[in-house]
mmCIF file of C-alpha atoms in Angstrom:
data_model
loop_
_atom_site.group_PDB
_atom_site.id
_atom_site.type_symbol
_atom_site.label_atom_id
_atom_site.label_comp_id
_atom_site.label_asym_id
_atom_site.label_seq_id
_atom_site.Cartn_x
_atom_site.Cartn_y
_atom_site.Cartn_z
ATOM 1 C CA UNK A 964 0.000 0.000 0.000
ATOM 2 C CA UNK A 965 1.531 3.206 -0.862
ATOM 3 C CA UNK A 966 1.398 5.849 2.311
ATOM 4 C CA UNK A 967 -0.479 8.804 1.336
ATOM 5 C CA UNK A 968 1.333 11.790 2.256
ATOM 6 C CA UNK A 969 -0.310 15.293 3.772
ATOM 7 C CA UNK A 970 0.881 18.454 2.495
ATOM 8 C CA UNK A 971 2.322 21.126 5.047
ATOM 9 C CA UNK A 972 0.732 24.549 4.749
ATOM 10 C CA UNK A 973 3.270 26.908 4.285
ATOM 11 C CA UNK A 974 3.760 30.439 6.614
ATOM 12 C CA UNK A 975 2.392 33.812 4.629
ATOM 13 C CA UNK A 976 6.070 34.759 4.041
ATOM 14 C CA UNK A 977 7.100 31.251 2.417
ATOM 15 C CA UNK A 978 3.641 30.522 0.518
ATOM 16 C CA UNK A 979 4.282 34.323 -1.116
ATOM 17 C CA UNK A 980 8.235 33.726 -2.184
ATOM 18 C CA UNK A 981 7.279 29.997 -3.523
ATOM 19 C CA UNK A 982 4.953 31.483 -6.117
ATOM 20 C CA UNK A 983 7.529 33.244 -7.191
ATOM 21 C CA UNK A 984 9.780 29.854 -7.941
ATOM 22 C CA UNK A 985 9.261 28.322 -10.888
ATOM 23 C CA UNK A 986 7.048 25.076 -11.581
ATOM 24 C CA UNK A 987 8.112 22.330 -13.442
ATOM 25 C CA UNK A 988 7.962 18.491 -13.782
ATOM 26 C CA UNK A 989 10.143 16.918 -11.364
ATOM 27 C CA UNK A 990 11.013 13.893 -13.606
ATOM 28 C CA UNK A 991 13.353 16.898 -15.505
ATOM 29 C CA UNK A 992 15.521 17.496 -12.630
ATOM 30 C CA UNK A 993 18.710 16.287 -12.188
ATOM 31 C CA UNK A 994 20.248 14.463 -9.064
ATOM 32 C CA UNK A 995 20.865 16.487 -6.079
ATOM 33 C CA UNK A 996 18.384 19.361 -7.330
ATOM 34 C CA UNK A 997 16.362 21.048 -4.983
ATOM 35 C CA UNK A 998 12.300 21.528 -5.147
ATOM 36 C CA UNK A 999 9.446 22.580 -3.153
ATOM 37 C CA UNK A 1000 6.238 20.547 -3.379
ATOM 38 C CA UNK A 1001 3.606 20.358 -0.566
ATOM 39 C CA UNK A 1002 5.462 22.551 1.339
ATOM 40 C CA UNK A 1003 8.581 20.462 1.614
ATOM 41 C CA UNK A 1004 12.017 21.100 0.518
ATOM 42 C CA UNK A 1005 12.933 17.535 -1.706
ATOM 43 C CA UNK A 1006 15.976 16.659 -3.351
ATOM 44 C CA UNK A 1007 16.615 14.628 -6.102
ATOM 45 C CA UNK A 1008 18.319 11.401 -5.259
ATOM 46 C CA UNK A 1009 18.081 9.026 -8.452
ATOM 47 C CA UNK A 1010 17.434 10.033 -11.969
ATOM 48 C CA UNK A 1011 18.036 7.049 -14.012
ATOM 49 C CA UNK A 1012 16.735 6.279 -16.959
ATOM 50 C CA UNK A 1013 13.680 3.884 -17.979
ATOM 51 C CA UNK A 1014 11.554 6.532 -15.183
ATOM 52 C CA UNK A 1015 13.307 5.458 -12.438
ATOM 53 C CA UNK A 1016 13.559 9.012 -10.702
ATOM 54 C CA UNK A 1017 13.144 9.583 -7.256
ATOM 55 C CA UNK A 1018 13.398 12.290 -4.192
ATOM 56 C CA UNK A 1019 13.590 12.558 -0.784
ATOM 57 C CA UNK A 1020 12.939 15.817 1.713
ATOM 58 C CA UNK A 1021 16.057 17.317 1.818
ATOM 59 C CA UNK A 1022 18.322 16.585 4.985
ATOM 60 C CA UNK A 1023 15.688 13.257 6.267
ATOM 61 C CA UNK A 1024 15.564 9.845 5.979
ATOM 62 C CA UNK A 1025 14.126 7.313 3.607
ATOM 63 C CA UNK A 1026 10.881 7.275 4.907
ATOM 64 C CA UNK A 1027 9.820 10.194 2.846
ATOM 65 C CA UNK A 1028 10.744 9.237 -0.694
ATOM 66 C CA UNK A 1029 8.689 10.006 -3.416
ATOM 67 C CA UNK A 1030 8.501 8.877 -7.348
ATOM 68 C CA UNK A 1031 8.541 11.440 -9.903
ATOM 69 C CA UNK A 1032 7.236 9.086 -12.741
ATOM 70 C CA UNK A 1033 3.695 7.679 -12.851
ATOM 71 C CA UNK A 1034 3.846 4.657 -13.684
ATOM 72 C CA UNK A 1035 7.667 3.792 -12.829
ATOM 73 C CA UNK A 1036 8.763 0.802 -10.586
ATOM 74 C CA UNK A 1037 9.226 3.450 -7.879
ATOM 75 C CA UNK A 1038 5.557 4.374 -8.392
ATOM 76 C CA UNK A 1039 4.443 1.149 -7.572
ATOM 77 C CA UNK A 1040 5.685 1.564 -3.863
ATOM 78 C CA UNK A 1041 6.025 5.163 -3.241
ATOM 79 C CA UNK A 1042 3.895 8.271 -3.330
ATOM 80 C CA UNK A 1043 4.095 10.480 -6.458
ATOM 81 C CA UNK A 1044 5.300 14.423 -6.739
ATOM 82 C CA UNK A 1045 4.706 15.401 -10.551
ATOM 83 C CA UNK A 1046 5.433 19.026 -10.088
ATOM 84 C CA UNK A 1047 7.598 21.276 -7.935
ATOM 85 C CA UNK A 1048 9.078 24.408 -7.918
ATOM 86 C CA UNK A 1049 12.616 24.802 -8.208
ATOM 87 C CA UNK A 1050 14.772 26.979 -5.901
ATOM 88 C CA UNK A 1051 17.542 29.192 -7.127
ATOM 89 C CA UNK A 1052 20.857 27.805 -7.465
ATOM 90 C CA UNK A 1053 24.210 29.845 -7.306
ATOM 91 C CA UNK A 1054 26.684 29.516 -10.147
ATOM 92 C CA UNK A 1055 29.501 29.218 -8.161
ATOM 93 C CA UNK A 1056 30.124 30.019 -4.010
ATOM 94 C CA UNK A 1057 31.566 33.318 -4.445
ATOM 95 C CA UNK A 1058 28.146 34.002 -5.229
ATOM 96 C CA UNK A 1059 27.349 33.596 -1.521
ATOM 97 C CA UNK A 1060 30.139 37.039 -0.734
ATOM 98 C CA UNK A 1061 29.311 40.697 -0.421
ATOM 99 C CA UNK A 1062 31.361 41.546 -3.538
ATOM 100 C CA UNK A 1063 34.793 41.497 -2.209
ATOM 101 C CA UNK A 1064 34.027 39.988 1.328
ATOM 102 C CA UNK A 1065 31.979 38.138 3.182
ATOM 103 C CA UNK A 1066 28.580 37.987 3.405
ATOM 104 C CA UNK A 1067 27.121 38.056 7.455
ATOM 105 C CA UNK A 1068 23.601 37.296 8.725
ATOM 106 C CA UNK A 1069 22.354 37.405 12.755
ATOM 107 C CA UNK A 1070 19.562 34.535 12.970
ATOM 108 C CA UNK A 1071 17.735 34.371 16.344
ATOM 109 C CA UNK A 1072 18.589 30.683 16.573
ATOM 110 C CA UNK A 1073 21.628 28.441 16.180
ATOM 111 C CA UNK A 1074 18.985 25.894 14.537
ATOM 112 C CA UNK A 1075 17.868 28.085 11.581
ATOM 113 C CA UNK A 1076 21.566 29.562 11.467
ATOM 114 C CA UNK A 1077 22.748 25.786 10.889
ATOM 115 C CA UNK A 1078 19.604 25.186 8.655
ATOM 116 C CA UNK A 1079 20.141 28.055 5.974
ATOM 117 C CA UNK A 1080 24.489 27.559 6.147
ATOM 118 C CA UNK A 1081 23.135 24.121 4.900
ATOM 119 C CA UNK A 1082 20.568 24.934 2.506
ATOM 120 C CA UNK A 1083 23.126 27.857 1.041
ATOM 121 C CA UNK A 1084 25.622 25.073 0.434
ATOM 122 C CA UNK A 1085 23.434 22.772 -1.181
ATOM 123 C CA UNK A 1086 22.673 25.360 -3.898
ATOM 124 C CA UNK A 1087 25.999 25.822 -5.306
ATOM 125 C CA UNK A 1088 26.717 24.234 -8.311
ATOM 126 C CA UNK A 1089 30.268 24.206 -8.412
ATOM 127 C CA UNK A 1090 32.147 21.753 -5.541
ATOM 128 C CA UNK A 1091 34.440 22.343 -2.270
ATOM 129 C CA UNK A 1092 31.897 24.743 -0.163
ATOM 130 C CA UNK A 1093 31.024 23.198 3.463
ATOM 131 C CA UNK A 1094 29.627 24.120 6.878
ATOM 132 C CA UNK A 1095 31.981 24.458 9.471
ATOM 133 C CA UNK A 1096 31.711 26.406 13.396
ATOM 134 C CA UNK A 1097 33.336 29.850 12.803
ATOM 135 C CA UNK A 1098 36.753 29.585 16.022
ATOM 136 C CA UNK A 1099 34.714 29.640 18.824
ATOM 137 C CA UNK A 1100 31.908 32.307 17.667
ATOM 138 C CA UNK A 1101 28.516 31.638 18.338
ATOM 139 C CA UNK A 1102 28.430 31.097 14.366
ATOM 140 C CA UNK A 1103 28.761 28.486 10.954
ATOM 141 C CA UNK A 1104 30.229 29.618 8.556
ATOM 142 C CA UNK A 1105 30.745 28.212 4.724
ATOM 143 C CA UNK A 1106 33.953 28.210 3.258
ATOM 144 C CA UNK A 1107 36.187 26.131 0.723
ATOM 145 C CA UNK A 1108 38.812 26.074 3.598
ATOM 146 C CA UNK A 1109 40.258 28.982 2.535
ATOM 147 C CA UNK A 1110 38.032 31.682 1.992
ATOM 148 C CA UNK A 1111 34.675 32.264 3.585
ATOM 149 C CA UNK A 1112 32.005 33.007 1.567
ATOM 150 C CA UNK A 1113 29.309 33.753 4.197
ATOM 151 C CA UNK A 1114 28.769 34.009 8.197
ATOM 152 C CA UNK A 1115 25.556 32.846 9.901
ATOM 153 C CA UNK A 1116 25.360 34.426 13.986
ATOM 154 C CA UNK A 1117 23.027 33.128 15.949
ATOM 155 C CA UNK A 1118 21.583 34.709 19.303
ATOM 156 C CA UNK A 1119 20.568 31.432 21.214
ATOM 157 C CA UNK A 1120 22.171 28.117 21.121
ATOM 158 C CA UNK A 1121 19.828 25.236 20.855
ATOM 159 C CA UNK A 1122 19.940 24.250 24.643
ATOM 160 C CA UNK A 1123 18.507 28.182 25.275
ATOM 161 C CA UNK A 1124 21.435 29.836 26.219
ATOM 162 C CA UNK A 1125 21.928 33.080 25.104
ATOM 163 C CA UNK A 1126 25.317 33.866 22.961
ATOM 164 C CA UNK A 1127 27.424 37.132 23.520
ATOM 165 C CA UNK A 1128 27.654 39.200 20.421
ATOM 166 C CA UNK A 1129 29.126 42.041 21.281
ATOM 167 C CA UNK A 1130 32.314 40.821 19.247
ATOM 168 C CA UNK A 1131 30.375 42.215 15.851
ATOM 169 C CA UNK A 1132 30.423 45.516 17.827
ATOM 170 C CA UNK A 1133 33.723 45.671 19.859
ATOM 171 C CA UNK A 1134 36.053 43.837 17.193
ATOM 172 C CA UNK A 1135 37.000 45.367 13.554
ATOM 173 C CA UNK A 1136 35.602 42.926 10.590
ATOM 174 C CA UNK A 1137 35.479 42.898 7.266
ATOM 175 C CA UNK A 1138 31.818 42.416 7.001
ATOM 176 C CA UNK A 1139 28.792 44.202 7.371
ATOM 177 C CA UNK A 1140 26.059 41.983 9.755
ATOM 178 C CA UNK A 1141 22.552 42.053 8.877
ATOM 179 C CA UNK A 1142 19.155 40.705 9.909
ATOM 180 C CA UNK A 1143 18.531 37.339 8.946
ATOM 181 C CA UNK A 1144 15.176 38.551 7.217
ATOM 182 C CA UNK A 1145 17.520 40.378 5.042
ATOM 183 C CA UNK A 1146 18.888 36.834 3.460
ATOM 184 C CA UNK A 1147 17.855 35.149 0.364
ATOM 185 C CA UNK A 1148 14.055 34.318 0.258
ATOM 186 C CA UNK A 1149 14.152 31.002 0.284
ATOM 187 C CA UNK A 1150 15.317 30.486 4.214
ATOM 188 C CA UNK A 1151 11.523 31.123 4.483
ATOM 189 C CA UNK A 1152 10.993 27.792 3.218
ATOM 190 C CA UNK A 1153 12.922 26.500 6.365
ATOM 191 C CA UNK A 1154 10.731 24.508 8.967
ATOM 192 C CA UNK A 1155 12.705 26.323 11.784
ATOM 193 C CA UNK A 1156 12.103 30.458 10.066
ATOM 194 C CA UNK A 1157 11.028 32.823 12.046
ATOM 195 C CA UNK A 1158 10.268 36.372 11.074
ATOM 196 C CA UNK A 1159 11.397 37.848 14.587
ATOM 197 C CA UNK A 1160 14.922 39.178 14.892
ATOM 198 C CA UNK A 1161 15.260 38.099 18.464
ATOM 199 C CA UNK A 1162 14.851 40.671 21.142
ATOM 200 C CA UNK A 1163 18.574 39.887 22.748
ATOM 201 C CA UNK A 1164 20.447 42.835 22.538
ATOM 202 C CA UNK A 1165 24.035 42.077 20.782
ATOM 203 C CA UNK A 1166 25.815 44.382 23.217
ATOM 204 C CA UNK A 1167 24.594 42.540 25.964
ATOM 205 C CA UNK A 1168 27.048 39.890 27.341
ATOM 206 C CA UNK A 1169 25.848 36.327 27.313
ATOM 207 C CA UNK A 1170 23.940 35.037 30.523
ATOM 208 C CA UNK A 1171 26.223 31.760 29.621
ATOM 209 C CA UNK A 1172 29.166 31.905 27.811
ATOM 210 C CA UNK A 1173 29.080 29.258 25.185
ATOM 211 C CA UNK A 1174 32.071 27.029 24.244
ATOM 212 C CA UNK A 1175 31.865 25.556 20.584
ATOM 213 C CA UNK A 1176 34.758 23.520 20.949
ATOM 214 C CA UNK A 1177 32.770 20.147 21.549
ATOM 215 C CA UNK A 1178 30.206 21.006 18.213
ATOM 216 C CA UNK A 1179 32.521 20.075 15.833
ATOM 217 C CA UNK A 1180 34.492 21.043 13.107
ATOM 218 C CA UNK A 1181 33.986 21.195 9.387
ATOM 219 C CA UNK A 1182 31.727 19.118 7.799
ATOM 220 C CA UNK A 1183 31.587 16.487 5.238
ATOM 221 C CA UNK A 1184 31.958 18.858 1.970
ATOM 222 C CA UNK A 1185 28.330 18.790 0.182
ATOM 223 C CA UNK A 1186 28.226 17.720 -3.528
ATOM 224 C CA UNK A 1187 26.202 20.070 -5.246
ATOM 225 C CA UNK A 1188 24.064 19.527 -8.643
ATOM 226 C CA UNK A 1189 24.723 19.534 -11.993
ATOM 227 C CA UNK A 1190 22.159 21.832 -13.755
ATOM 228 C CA UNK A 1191 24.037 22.206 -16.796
#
């Protein structure tokens, strides 16, 4: 029996910036593309031929495949997503920079910080961008190892503490920090957005200092898609 699967009804903000995107039939995307289809982000994990073309929600597990052929094998076993909307991809990672420097975004959680470094990353085309902790920041950051392309701050750490950010106000940088409403429109698509700011001010010290060391380091580089 194939498991019928219940759209999500997207927030004002995201159901306005997905009719923007355009539609198209999924069975035309390549592997590792990106679409949005009842309100879930999918990617494109086989696209073989003889309709055997499949997708998953991006970042889960194999419990939410889909088919993107009727009438395939996969449809046999599997729900079926005939159309999505395709999100934007970036040429190549400097694409992600503020002309000559980095871009810089303030998110009011580590969550969607982590969420949108990820989804950023999985939109470039060309290889070697990945998500790493910025030093000991309360930020990710993506880079090629070398360069960094853009800087996600976050104002609360997932276990509620509040991070100090008075380092964007007392320390020189080469980058200009804005709101994370300011970003690219599809973070709005992201199951953790929020349209507040945050009301923690960022020249308030933290009520807990927060040590990144024990998050981790850089992570497995992402393979983007070839849309050529």
């Amino acid at each position: 029996m194939i498991k019928k699967r219940v759209g999500i009804v997207l927030n004002p903000a995201a159901s306005a910036y997905s009719a923007s995107l355009p539609e198209v039939d999924t069975a035309r995307l390549p592997e590792n593309a990106l679409f949005l289809a009842e309100g879930r982000i999918y990617q494109v994990i086989e696209a073989r031929s003889g309709g055997f073309h499949k997708a998953r929600e991006w970042r889960q597990g194999e419990s939410t495949d889909v088919a993107l052929v009727p009438g395939s094998l996969p449809a046999r076993y599997l729900p079926v997503i005939r159309r999505g909307r395709v999100l934007p991809v970036y040429r190549s990672r400097q694409e992600l920079r503020d002309a000559d420097r980095p871009s810089c975004f303030v998110f009011p959680t580590e969550a969607l910080a982590l969420d949108a470094a990820y989804l950023d990353t999985a939109l470039i085309q060309s290889s070697g961008a990945y998500v790493r902790t910025q030093d000991r920041e309360p930020a990710f950051a993506v880079t090629d190892g070398a360069h960094i392309f853009r800087l996600y701050y976050f104002r609360q750490t997932v276990h509620g503490w509040l991070a100090d950010l008075s380092s964007l106000r007392d320390q020189p940088r080469n980058f200009a920090p804005r709101a994370h409403t300011e970003g690219p429109g599809y973070w709005r698509l992201l199951d953790t957005w929020t349209e507040s700011t945050g009301a923690i001010d960022m020249t308030q010290p933290s009520m807990r200092l927060i040590d990144l060391s024990d998050v981790g380091g850089d992570t497995v580089p992402h393979v983007p898609p070839d849309l050529t």
